[in-house]
């Protein structure tokens, strides 16, 4: 699948220019990182990719088709884990929340039971199936959002600041899960300024500034310019990437 933003512009009624000609193409499978400083437009671009915001100029295309003409299909194929996970809780309990998508799409009960169980296990929530979703801790809510996004097996998963609230074990487990999905052919787009936890595994890094994508290349090629882009680079050469591994082996 190819998901593409072409010169997307978005100005809010209060005059804030959220996106200013943002262009980015994502081809699956991949492990891509979209970074940039606070307010550079990362979350807003992610929301445009799911049709949750409408551009006032430019367009979003899925396999070359305008997103507006294939929105339902796009939302089956692409999942977004929000920066604020409480915004996407739809069920009372953990199990009901993860079941929500498969139930809405008419997945048979026996298949649902298996896929929901797998997603809950993969997200590290085993044993918490009957807990109230709204009463979970911040890190547990993030795990729940991940489980609910993955349960329908999307082709591309966009995760907005997925490591926020996660402890070290939770962050490395999530990274391990993303790497295994990538190995199975899923596209992974991690939206984050927290490069330390994921850049070693990325095959591509794009950086936003003031509502547009100003850099797009391999992590190694962009390594030296990270500080000038307002992003943290560990001391040392690009070899430091290998030392940044949080799970598994560097790609
Ligand atoms: N509904 C809105 N109304 C007005 N301005 C908005 C709205 N949504 C986003 N913006 C503005 O658009 C810009 C980009 O916001 P966005 O949330 O995409 O930033 P970000 O790169 O994800 O930042 P962070 O790293 O803090 O998550 C910001 O200046 C933000 O204030
Ligand atoms: Mg954001």
PDB file of C-alpha atoms and ligand atoms in Angstrom:
ATOM      1  CA  UNK A   1       0.000   0.000   0.000  1.00  0.00           C
ATOM      2  CA  UNK A   2       1.089   3.546  -0.648  1.00  0.00           C
ATOM      3  CA  UNK A   3      -0.281   6.308   1.541  1.00  0.00           C
ATOM      4  CA  UNK A   4       0.586   9.757   0.351  1.00  0.00           C
ATOM      5  CA  UNK A   5       0.097  13.319   1.528  1.00  0.00           C
ATOM      6  CA  UNK A   6       0.573  15.822  -1.281  1.00  0.00           C
ATOM      7  CA  UNK A   7       1.187  19.426  -0.253  1.00  0.00           C
ATOM      8  CA  UNK A   8      -1.402  19.235   2.515  1.00  0.00           C
ATOM      9  CA  UNK A   9      -2.284  22.602   4.027  1.00  0.00           C
ATOM     10  CA  UNK A  10      -4.487  23.205   7.045  1.00  0.00           C
ATOM     11  CA  UNK A  11      -5.309  26.510   8.738  1.00  0.00           C
ATOM     12  CA  UNK A  12      -7.584  26.572  11.794  1.00  0.00           C
ATOM     13  CA  UNK A  13     -10.316  29.162  12.388  1.00  0.00           C
ATOM     14  CA  UNK A  14      -8.104  30.865  14.989  1.00  0.00           C
ATOM     15  CA  UNK A  15      -5.556  31.481  12.221  1.00  0.00           C
ATOM     16  CA  UNK A  16      -3.055  28.794  13.293  1.00  0.00           C
ATOM     17  CA  UNK A  17      -1.334  27.339  10.258  1.00  0.00           C
ATOM     18  CA  UNK A  18      -1.150  23.684  11.360  1.00  0.00           C
ATOM     19  CA  UNK A  19       0.108  22.230   8.066  1.00  0.00           C
ATOM     20  CA  UNK A  20       1.794  24.236   5.367  1.00  0.00           C
ATOM     21  CA  UNK A  21       2.346  22.078   2.291  1.00  0.00           C
ATOM     22  CA  UNK A  22       3.192  18.788   4.026  1.00  0.00           C
ATOM     23  CA  UNK A  23       4.169  16.008   1.609  1.00  0.00           C
ATOM     24  CA  UNK A  24       5.032  12.458   2.625  1.00  0.00           C
ATOM     25  CA  UNK A  25       4.692   9.064   0.969  1.00  0.00           C
ATOM     26  CA  UNK A  26       4.650   5.821   2.961  1.00  0.00           C
ATOM     27  CA  UNK A  27       5.069   2.491   1.260  1.00  0.00           C
ATOM     28  CA  UNK A  28       4.386  -0.697   3.212  1.00  0.00           C
ATOM     29  CA  UNK A  29       6.023  -2.693   4.644  1.00  0.00           C
ATOM     30  CA  UNK A  30       8.295  -0.250   6.418  1.00  0.00           C
ATOM     31  CA  UNK A  31       9.457   0.894   9.803  1.00  0.00           C
ATOM     32  CA  UNK A  32       9.383   4.627   9.445  1.00  0.00           C
ATOM     33  CA  UNK A  33       9.811   7.344  12.033  1.00  0.00           C
ATOM     34  CA  UNK A  34       8.168  10.765  11.662  1.00  0.00           C
ATOM     35  CA  UNK A  35       9.763  13.271  13.979  1.00  0.00           C
ATOM     36  CA  UNK A  36       9.978  17.002  14.592  1.00  0.00           C
ATOM     37  CA  UNK A  37       9.698  19.422  17.496  1.00  0.00           C
ATOM     38  CA  UNK A  38       6.484  20.128  19.469  1.00  0.00           C
ATOM     39  CA  UNK A  39       3.865  21.764  17.287  1.00  0.00           C
ATOM     40  CA  UNK A  40       5.596  20.927  13.989  1.00  0.00           C
ATOM     41  CA  UNK A  41       2.465  19.164  12.685  1.00  0.00           C
ATOM     42  CA  UNK A  42       3.146  15.459  13.257  1.00  0.00           C
ATOM     43  CA  UNK A  43      -0.151  14.539  14.955  1.00  0.00           C
ATOM     44  CA  UNK A  44      -2.110  16.721  12.586  1.00  0.00           C
ATOM     45  CA  UNK A  45      -0.589  15.000   9.551  1.00  0.00           C
ATOM     46  CA  UNK A  46      -1.367  11.602  11.149  1.00  0.00           C
ATOM     47  CA  UNK A  47      -5.006  12.678  11.605  1.00  0.00           C
ATOM     48  CA  UNK A  48      -5.160  13.719   7.936  1.00  0.00           C
ATOM     49  CA  UNK A  49      -3.929  10.252   6.958  1.00  0.00           C
ATOM     50  CA  UNK A  50      -7.064   8.750   8.565  1.00  0.00           C
ATOM     51  CA  UNK A  51      -9.416  11.419   7.244  1.00  0.00           C
ATOM     52  CA  UNK A  52     -10.042  12.752  10.761  1.00  0.00           C
ATOM     53  CA  UNK A  53      -9.162  16.221   9.464  1.00  0.00           C
ATOM     54  CA  UNK A  54      -9.831  17.605   5.999  1.00  0.00           C
ATOM     55  CA  UNK A  55      -7.042  19.490   4.250  1.00  0.00           C
ATOM     56  CA  UNK A  56      -7.907  22.933   2.963  1.00  0.00           C
ATOM     57  CA  UNK A  57      -5.327  22.506   0.225  1.00  0.00           C
ATOM     58  CA  UNK A  58      -3.518  19.504  -1.203  1.00  0.00           C
ATOM     59  CA  UNK A  59      -4.721  15.921  -0.888  1.00  0.00           C
ATOM     60  CA  UNK A  60      -4.235  12.526   0.737  1.00  0.00           C
ATOM     61  CA  UNK A  61      -4.106   9.479  -1.551  1.00  0.00           C
ATOM     62  CA  UNK A  62      -4.328   5.752  -0.781  1.00  0.00           C
ATOM     63  CA  UNK A  63      -2.872   3.638  -3.574  1.00  0.00           C
ATOM     64  CA  UNK A  64      -3.356   6.673  -5.800  1.00  0.00           C
ATOM     65  CA  UNK A  65      -7.053   7.147  -4.913  1.00  0.00           C
ATOM     66  CA  UNK A  66      -8.251  10.262  -3.086  1.00  0.00           C
ATOM     67  CA  UNK A  67      -8.839   9.316   0.559  1.00  0.00           C
ATOM     68  CA  UNK A  68     -12.343  10.812   0.508  1.00  0.00           C
ATOM     69  CA  UNK A  69     -13.398   8.236  -2.119  1.00  0.00           C
ATOM     70  CA  UNK A  70     -12.195   5.217  -0.112  1.00  0.00           C
ATOM     71  CA  UNK A  71     -12.427   6.293   3.514  1.00  0.00           C
ATOM     72  CA  UNK A  72     -14.051   3.124   4.923  1.00  0.00           C
ATOM     73  CA  UNK A  73     -11.538   0.918   3.105  1.00  0.00           C
ATOM     74  CA  UNK A  74      -8.639   3.126   4.237  1.00  0.00           C
ATOM     75  CA  UNK A  75      -9.747   2.893   7.875  1.00  0.00           C
ATOM     76  CA  UNK A  76      -9.786  -0.900   7.603  1.00  0.00           C
ATOM     77  CA  UNK A  77      -6.296  -0.923   6.171  1.00  0.00           C
ATOM     78  CA  UNK A  78      -4.724   1.802   8.273  1.00  0.00           C
ATOM     79  CA  UNK A  79      -4.882   2.086  12.076  1.00  0.00           C
ATOM     80  CA  UNK A  80      -3.951   5.093  14.193  1.00  0.00           C
ATOM     81  CA  UNK A  81      -2.998   4.901  17.846  1.00  0.00           C
ATOM     82  CA  UNK A  82      -3.692   8.409  19.165  1.00  0.00           C
ATOM     83  CA  UNK A  83      -1.216  10.465  21.140  1.00  0.00           C
ATOM     84  CA  UNK A  84      -3.868  10.605  23.899  1.00  0.00           C
ATOM     85  CA  UNK A  85      -5.031   6.967  24.278  1.00  0.00           C
ATOM     86  CA  UNK A  86      -8.088   7.826  26.402  1.00  0.00           C
ATOM     87  CA  UNK A  87      -9.571   9.477  23.288  1.00  0.00           C
ATOM     88  CA  UNK A  88     -10.052   6.112  21.663  1.00  0.00           C
ATOM     89  CA  UNK A  89     -11.528   3.986  24.424  1.00  0.00           C
ATOM     90  CA  UNK A  90     -14.852   2.652  23.112  1.00  0.00           C
ATOM     91  CA  UNK A  91     -15.635  -0.263  25.432  1.00  0.00           C
ATOM     92  CA  UNK A  92     -16.337  -0.500  29.166  1.00  0.00           C
ATOM     93  CA  UNK A  93     -13.784  -3.206  29.878  1.00  0.00           C
ATOM     94  CA  UNK A  94     -10.451  -4.074  28.313  1.00  0.00           C
ATOM     95  CA  UNK A  95     -11.966  -7.031  26.436  1.00  0.00           C
ATOM     96  CA  UNK A  96     -14.989  -5.035  25.241  1.00  0.00           C
ATOM     97  CA  UNK A  97     -12.741  -2.249  24.017  1.00  0.00           C
ATOM     98  CA  UNK A  98     -10.493  -4.568  21.997  1.00  0.00           C
ATOM     99  CA  UNK A  99     -13.587  -6.381  20.682  1.00  0.00           C
ATOM    100  CA  UNK A 100     -15.257  -3.191  19.504  1.00  0.00           C
ATOM    101  CA  UNK A 101     -13.689  -3.042  16.015  1.00  0.00           C
ATOM    102  CA  UNK A 102     -14.043  -6.764  15.146  1.00  0.00           C
ATOM    103  CA  UNK A 103     -17.647  -6.743  16.445  1.00  0.00           C
ATOM    104  CA  UNK A 104     -18.513  -3.638  14.394  1.00  0.00           C
ATOM    105  CA  UNK A 105     -17.096  -5.236  11.246  1.00  0.00           C
ATOM    106  CA  UNK A 106     -19.091  -8.450  11.824  1.00  0.00           C
ATOM    107  CA  UNK A 107     -16.176 -10.785  12.601  1.00  0.00           C
ATOM    108  CA  UNK A 108     -17.596 -14.184  13.672  1.00  0.00           C
ATOM    109  CA  UNK A 109     -17.488 -14.823  17.439  1.00  0.00           C
ATOM    110  CA  UNK A 110     -15.015 -17.708  17.269  1.00  0.00           C
ATOM    111  CA  UNK A 111     -12.524 -15.732  15.167  1.00  0.00           C
ATOM    112  CA  UNK A 112     -13.093 -12.703  17.389  1.00  0.00           C
ATOM    113  CA  UNK A 113     -12.298 -14.613  20.525  1.00  0.00           C
ATOM    114  CA  UNK A 114      -8.956 -15.749  19.134  1.00  0.00           C
ATOM    115  CA  UNK A 115      -7.872 -12.427  17.623  1.00  0.00           C
ATOM    116  CA  UNK A 116      -8.969 -10.426  20.678  1.00  0.00           C
ATOM    117  CA  UNK A 117      -7.068 -12.813  22.961  1.00  0.00           C
ATOM    118  CA  UNK A 118      -3.954 -12.546  20.784  1.00  0.00           C
ATOM    119  CA  UNK A 119      -4.080  -8.738  20.676  1.00  0.00           C
ATOM    120  CA  UNK A 120      -4.536  -8.495  24.454  1.00  0.00           C
ATOM    121  CA  UNK A 121      -1.583 -10.842  25.005  1.00  0.00           C
ATOM    122  CA  UNK A 122       0.606  -9.049  22.456  1.00  0.00           C
ATOM    123  CA  UNK A 123      -0.048  -5.702  24.133  1.00  0.00           C
ATOM    124  CA  UNK A 124       0.877  -7.101  27.551  1.00  0.00           C
ATOM    125  CA  UNK A 125      -2.607  -6.939  29.075  1.00  0.00           C
ATOM    126  CA  UNK A 126      -3.168 -10.638  29.851  1.00  0.00           C
ATOM    127  CA  UNK A 127      -5.162 -11.069  33.039  1.00  0.00           C
ATOM    128  CA  UNK A 128      -6.677  -7.570  32.790  1.00  0.00           C
ATOM    129  CA  UNK A 129      -9.476  -8.479  30.361  1.00  0.00           C
ATOM    130  CA  UNK A 130     -12.285  -7.568  32.767  1.00  0.00           C
ATOM    131  CA  UNK A 131     -10.769  -4.377  34.187  1.00  0.00           C
ATOM    132  CA  UNK A 132     -12.588  -1.089  33.584  1.00  0.00           C
ATOM    133  CA  UNK A 133     -10.886   0.602  30.640  1.00  0.00           C
ATOM    134  CA  UNK A 134     -11.448   4.088  32.044  1.00  0.00           C
ATOM    135  CA  UNK A 135      -9.722   3.156  35.314  1.00  0.00           C
ATOM    136  CA  UNK A 136      -6.472   1.903  33.746  1.00  0.00           C
ATOM    137  CA  UNK A 137      -3.185   3.705  34.362  1.00  0.00           C
ATOM    138  CA  UNK A 138      -1.678   5.866  31.601  1.00  0.00           C
ATOM    139  CA  UNK A 139       0.665   3.132  30.404  1.00  0.00           C
ATOM    140  CA  UNK A 140      -2.097   0.501  30.562  1.00  0.00           C
ATOM    141  CA  UNK A 141      -4.398   2.733  28.479  1.00  0.00           C
ATOM    142  CA  UNK A 142      -1.664   3.047  25.878  1.00  0.00           C
ATOM    143  CA  UNK A 143      -1.292  -0.739  25.747  1.00  0.00           C
ATOM    144  CA  UNK A 144      -5.055  -1.012  25.355  1.00  0.00           C
ATOM    145  CA  UNK A 145      -5.043   1.468  22.455  1.00  0.00           C
ATOM    146  CA  UNK A 146      -2.308  -0.603  20.799  1.00  0.00           C
ATOM    147  CA  UNK A 147      -4.291  -3.841  21.268  1.00  0.00           C
ATOM    148  CA  UNK A 148      -7.458  -2.264  19.834  1.00  0.00           C
ATOM    149  CA  UNK A 149      -5.538  -0.910  16.821  1.00  0.00           C
ATOM    150  CA  UNK A 150      -3.805  -4.201  16.045  1.00  0.00           C
ATOM    151  CA  UNK A 151      -6.724  -6.558  16.506  1.00  0.00           C
ATOM    152  CA  UNK A 152      -8.022  -5.957  12.973  1.00  0.00           C
ATOM    153  CA  UNK A 153      -4.561  -6.625  11.483  1.00  0.00           C
ATOM    154  CA  UNK A 154      -4.119  -3.379   9.556  1.00  0.00           C
ATOM    155  CA  UNK A 155      -1.569  -3.087   6.738  1.00  0.00           C
ATOM    156  CA  UNK A 156      -0.195   0.120   8.192  1.00  0.00           C
ATOM    157  CA  UNK A 157      -0.162   1.122  11.849  1.00  0.00           C
ATOM    158  CA  UNK A 158       0.506   4.743  12.746  1.00  0.00           C
ATOM    159  CA  UNK A 159       1.432   5.195  16.395  1.00  0.00           C
ATOM    160  CA  UNK A 160       1.533   8.750  17.746  1.00  0.00           C
ATOM    161  CA  UNK A 161       4.093   9.074  20.573  1.00  0.00           C
ATOM    162  CA  UNK A 162       3.585   5.388  21.478  1.00  0.00           C
ATOM    163  CA  UNK A 163       6.302   5.343  24.146  1.00  0.00           C
ATOM    164  CA  UNK A 164       4.726   8.071  26.297  1.00  0.00           C
ATOM    165  CA  UNK A 165       3.728   6.692  29.713  1.00  0.00           C
ATOM    166  CA  UNK A 166       5.331   3.313  29.076  1.00  0.00           C
ATOM    167  CA  UNK A 167       7.928   2.051  31.531  1.00  0.00           C
ATOM    168  CA  UNK A 168      11.147   0.567  30.218  1.00  0.00           C
ATOM    169  CA  UNK A 169       9.767  -2.983  30.001  1.00  0.00           C
ATOM    170  CA  UNK A 170       6.557  -1.722  28.347  1.00  0.00           C
ATOM    171  CA  UNK A 171       8.478   0.346  25.803  1.00  0.00           C
ATOM    172  CA  UNK A 172      10.819  -2.490  24.857  1.00  0.00           C
ATOM    173  CA  UNK A 173       7.922  -4.960  24.629  1.00  0.00           C
ATOM    174  CA  UNK A 174       6.034  -2.565  22.358  1.00  0.00           C
ATOM    175  CA  UNK A 175       9.097  -2.103  20.194  1.00  0.00           C
ATOM    176  CA  UNK A 176       9.527  -5.888  20.007  1.00  0.00           C
ATOM    177  CA  UNK A 177       5.890  -6.212  18.939  1.00  0.00           C
ATOM    178  CA  UNK A 178       6.294  -3.533  16.245  1.00  0.00           C
ATOM    179  CA  UNK A 179       9.433  -5.238  14.939  1.00  0.00           C
ATOM    180  CA  UNK A 180       7.667  -8.603  14.670  1.00  0.00           C
ATOM    181  CA  UNK A 181       4.770  -6.959  12.806  1.00  0.00           C
ATOM    182  CA  UNK A 182       7.274  -5.316  10.483  1.00  0.00           C
ATOM    183  CA  UNK A 183       8.927  -8.687   9.864  1.00  0.00           C
ATOM    184  CA  UNK A 184       5.502 -10.091   8.908  1.00  0.00           C
ATOM    185  CA  UNK A 185       5.052  -7.319   6.328  1.00  0.00           C
ATOM    186  CA  UNK A 186       3.082  -4.653   8.201  1.00  0.00           C
ATOM    187  CA  UNK A 187       3.909  -0.987   7.741  1.00  0.00           C
ATOM    188  CA  UNK A 188       4.849   0.808  10.952  1.00  0.00           C
ATOM    189  CA  UNK A 189       4.945   4.598  11.237  1.00  0.00           C
ATOM    190  CA  UNK A 190       6.097   5.786  14.637  1.00  0.00           C
ATOM    191  CA  UNK A 191       5.407   9.482  15.207  1.00  0.00           C
ATOM    192  CA  UNK A 192       7.743  10.694  17.939  1.00  0.00           C
ATOM    193  CA  UNK A 193      10.417  13.066  19.104  1.00  0.00           C
ATOM    194  CA  UNK A 194      11.687  10.213  21.293  1.00  0.00           C
ATOM    195  CA  UNK A 195      14.169   8.928  18.712  1.00  0.00           C
ATOM    196  CA  UNK A 196      16.270   7.079  21.244  1.00  0.00           C
ATOM    197  CA  UNK A 197      13.826   4.199  21.532  1.00  0.00           C
ATOM    198  CA  UNK A 198      13.191   3.479  17.873  1.00  0.00           C
ATOM    199  CA  UNK A 199      15.582   5.128  15.427  1.00  0.00           C
ATOM    200  CA  UNK A 200      17.970   2.165  15.416  1.00  0.00           C
ATOM    201  CA  UNK A 201      15.219   0.086  13.812  1.00  0.00           C
ATOM    202  CA  UNK A 202      13.922   2.630  11.324  1.00  0.00           C
ATOM    203  CA  UNK A 203      14.517   2.212   7.623  1.00  0.00           C
ATOM    204  CA  UNK A 204      13.449   5.799   7.064  1.00  0.00           C
ATOM    205  CA  UNK A 205      13.232   9.031   9.036  1.00  0.00           C
ATOM    206  CA  UNK A 206      11.155  12.062   8.075  1.00  0.00           C
ATOM    207  CA  UNK A 207      11.341  15.311  10.009  1.00  0.00           C
ATOM    208  CA  UNK A 208       8.691  18.029  10.132  1.00  0.00           C
ATOM    209  CA  UNK A 209       9.077  21.707  10.899  1.00  0.00           C
ATOM    210  CA  UNK A 210       6.422  24.408  10.830  1.00  0.00           C
ATOM    211  CA  UNK A 211       3.813  22.224   9.145  1.00  0.00           C
ATOM    212  CA  UNK A 212       5.916  20.639   6.432  1.00  0.00           C
ATOM    213  CA  UNK A 213       8.240  17.704   5.966  1.00  0.00           C
ATOM    214  CA  UNK A 214      11.668  19.246   5.632  1.00  0.00           C
ATOM    215  CA  UNK A 215      13.836  16.104   5.688  1.00  0.00           C
ATOM    216  CA  UNK A 216      13.223  12.554   4.504  1.00  0.00           C
ATOM    217  CA  UNK A 217      15.927   9.922   4.273  1.00  0.00           C
ATOM    218  CA  UNK A 218      17.777   7.140   6.028  1.00  0.00           C
ATOM    219  CA  UNK A 219      18.495   7.655   9.737  1.00  0.00           C
ATOM    220  CA  UNK A 220      22.222   7.436   8.940  1.00  0.00           C
ATOM    221  CA  UNK A 221      21.990  10.159   6.295  1.00  0.00           C
ATOM    222  CA  UNK A 222      20.139  12.511   8.674  1.00  0.00           C
ATOM    223  CA  UNK A 223      22.165  11.654  11.776  1.00  0.00           C
ATOM    224  CA  UNK A 224      24.489  14.669  11.659  1.00  0.00           C
ATOM    225  CA  UNK A 225      21.655  17.143  11.140  1.00  0.00           C
ATOM    226  CA  UNK A 226      19.486  15.969  14.063  1.00  0.00           C
ATOM    227  CA  UNK A 227      20.613  18.637  16.578  1.00  0.00           C
ATOM    228  CA  UNK A 228      20.042  21.414  14.020  1.00  0.00           C
ATOM    229  CA  UNK A 229      16.509  20.046  13.570  1.00  0.00           C
ATOM    230  CA  UNK A 230      15.882  20.302  17.318  1.00  0.00           C
ATOM    231  CA  UNK A 231      16.128  16.534  17.840  1.00  0.00           C
ATOM    232  CA  UNK A 232      18.288  14.636  20.277  1.00  0.00           C
ATOM    233  CA  UNK A 233      21.264  12.785  18.904  1.00  0.00           C
ATOM    234  CA  UNK A 234      23.227  10.532  21.218  1.00  0.00           C
ATOM    235  CA  UNK A 235      26.914  11.425  21.507  1.00  0.00           C
ATOM    236  CA  UNK A 236      29.178   9.799  18.953  1.00  0.00           C
ATOM    237  CA  UNK A 237      28.845   8.728  15.361  1.00  0.00           C
ATOM    238  CA  UNK A 238      25.964   7.074  13.565  1.00  0.00           C
ATOM    239  CA  UNK A 239      27.234   3.810  15.084  1.00  0.00           C
ATOM    240  CA  UNK A 240      25.557   4.999  18.281  1.00  0.00           C
ATOM    241  CA  UNK A 241      22.314   3.932  16.615  1.00  0.00           C
ATOM    242  CA  UNK A 242      23.208   0.324  17.338  1.00  0.00           C
ATOM    243  CA  UNK A 243      23.618   1.184  21.009  1.00  0.00           C
ATOM    244  CA  UNK A 244      20.135   2.698  21.034  1.00  0.00           C
ATOM    245  CA  UNK A 245      18.504  -0.684  20.567  1.00  0.00           C
ATOM    246  CA  UNK A 246      15.675  -1.275  22.992  1.00  0.00           C
ATOM    247  CA  UNK A 247      14.500  -4.624  21.751  1.00  0.00           C
ATOM    248  CA  UNK A 248      15.765  -7.361  19.472  1.00  0.00           C
ATOM    249  CA  UNK A 249      18.584  -6.507  17.129  1.00  0.00           C
ATOM    250  CA  UNK A 250      19.128  -3.334  15.132  1.00  0.00           C
ATOM    251  CA  UNK A 251      17.629  -3.584  11.646  1.00  0.00           C
TER     252      UNK A 251
HETATM  253  N1  LIG B   1      -7.870  22.128  16.520  1.00  0.00           N
HETATM  254  C1  LIG B   1      -6.853  22.987  16.448  1.00  0.00           C
HETATM  255  N2  LIG B   1      -7.047  24.323  16.516  1.00  0.00           N
HETATM  256  C2  LIG B   1      -6.009  25.198  16.416  1.00  0.00           C
HETATM  257  N3  LIG B   1      -4.720  24.813  16.261  1.00  0.00           N
HETATM  258  C3  LIG B   1      -4.472  23.503  16.185  1.00  0.00           C
HETATM  259  C4  LIG B   1      -5.495  22.507  16.287  1.00  0.00           C
HETATM  260  N4  LIG B   1      -4.916  21.281  16.184  1.00  0.00           N
HETATM  261  C5  LIG B   1      -3.603  21.501  16.032  1.00  0.00           C
HETATM  262  N5  LIG B   1      -3.325  22.826  16.032  1.00  0.00           N
HETATM  263  C6  LIG B   1      -2.013  23.439  15.889  1.00  0.00           C
HETATM  264  O1  LIG B   1      -1.321  22.846  14.806  1.00  0.00           O
HETATM  265  C7  LIG B   1       0.068  22.737  15.091  1.00  0.00           C
HETATM  266  C8  LIG B   1       0.524  21.309  14.911  1.00  0.00           C
HETATM  267  O2  LIG B   1      -0.058  20.526  15.951  1.00  0.00           O
HETATM  268  P1  LIG B   1       0.338  18.999  16.160  1.00  0.00           P
HETATM  269  O3  LIG B   1      -0.550  18.487  17.238  1.00  0.00           O
HETATM  270  O4  LIG B   1       0.311  18.303  14.861  1.00  0.00           O
HETATM  271  O5  LIG B   1       1.844  19.096  16.674  1.00  0.00           O
HETATM  272  P2  LIG B   1       2.880  17.903  16.965  1.00  0.00           P
HETATM  273  O6  LIG B   1       4.000  18.010  15.993  1.00  0.00           O
HETATM  274  O7  LIG B   1       2.139  16.623  17.008  1.00  0.00           O
HETATM  275  O8  LIG B   1       3.430  18.328  18.412  1.00  0.00           O
HETATM  276  P3  LIG B   1       3.750  17.447  19.741  1.00  0.00           P
HETATM  277  O9  LIG B   1       5.173  16.977  19.593  1.00  0.00           O
HETATM  278  O10 LIG B   1       3.623  18.462  20.833  1.00  0.00           O
HETATM  279  O11 LIG B   1       2.755  16.334  19.840  1.00  0.00           O
HETATM  280  C9  LIG B   1       0.252  23.267  16.523  1.00  0.00           C
HETATM  281  O12 LIG B   1       0.696  24.607  16.440  1.00  0.00           O
HETATM  282  C10 LIG B   1      -1.127  23.189  17.107  1.00  0.00           C
HETATM  283  O13 LIG B   1      -1.335  24.182  18.080  1.00  0.00           O
HETATM  284 MG1  LIG B   2       1.680  15.323  18.528  1.00  0.00          MG
END
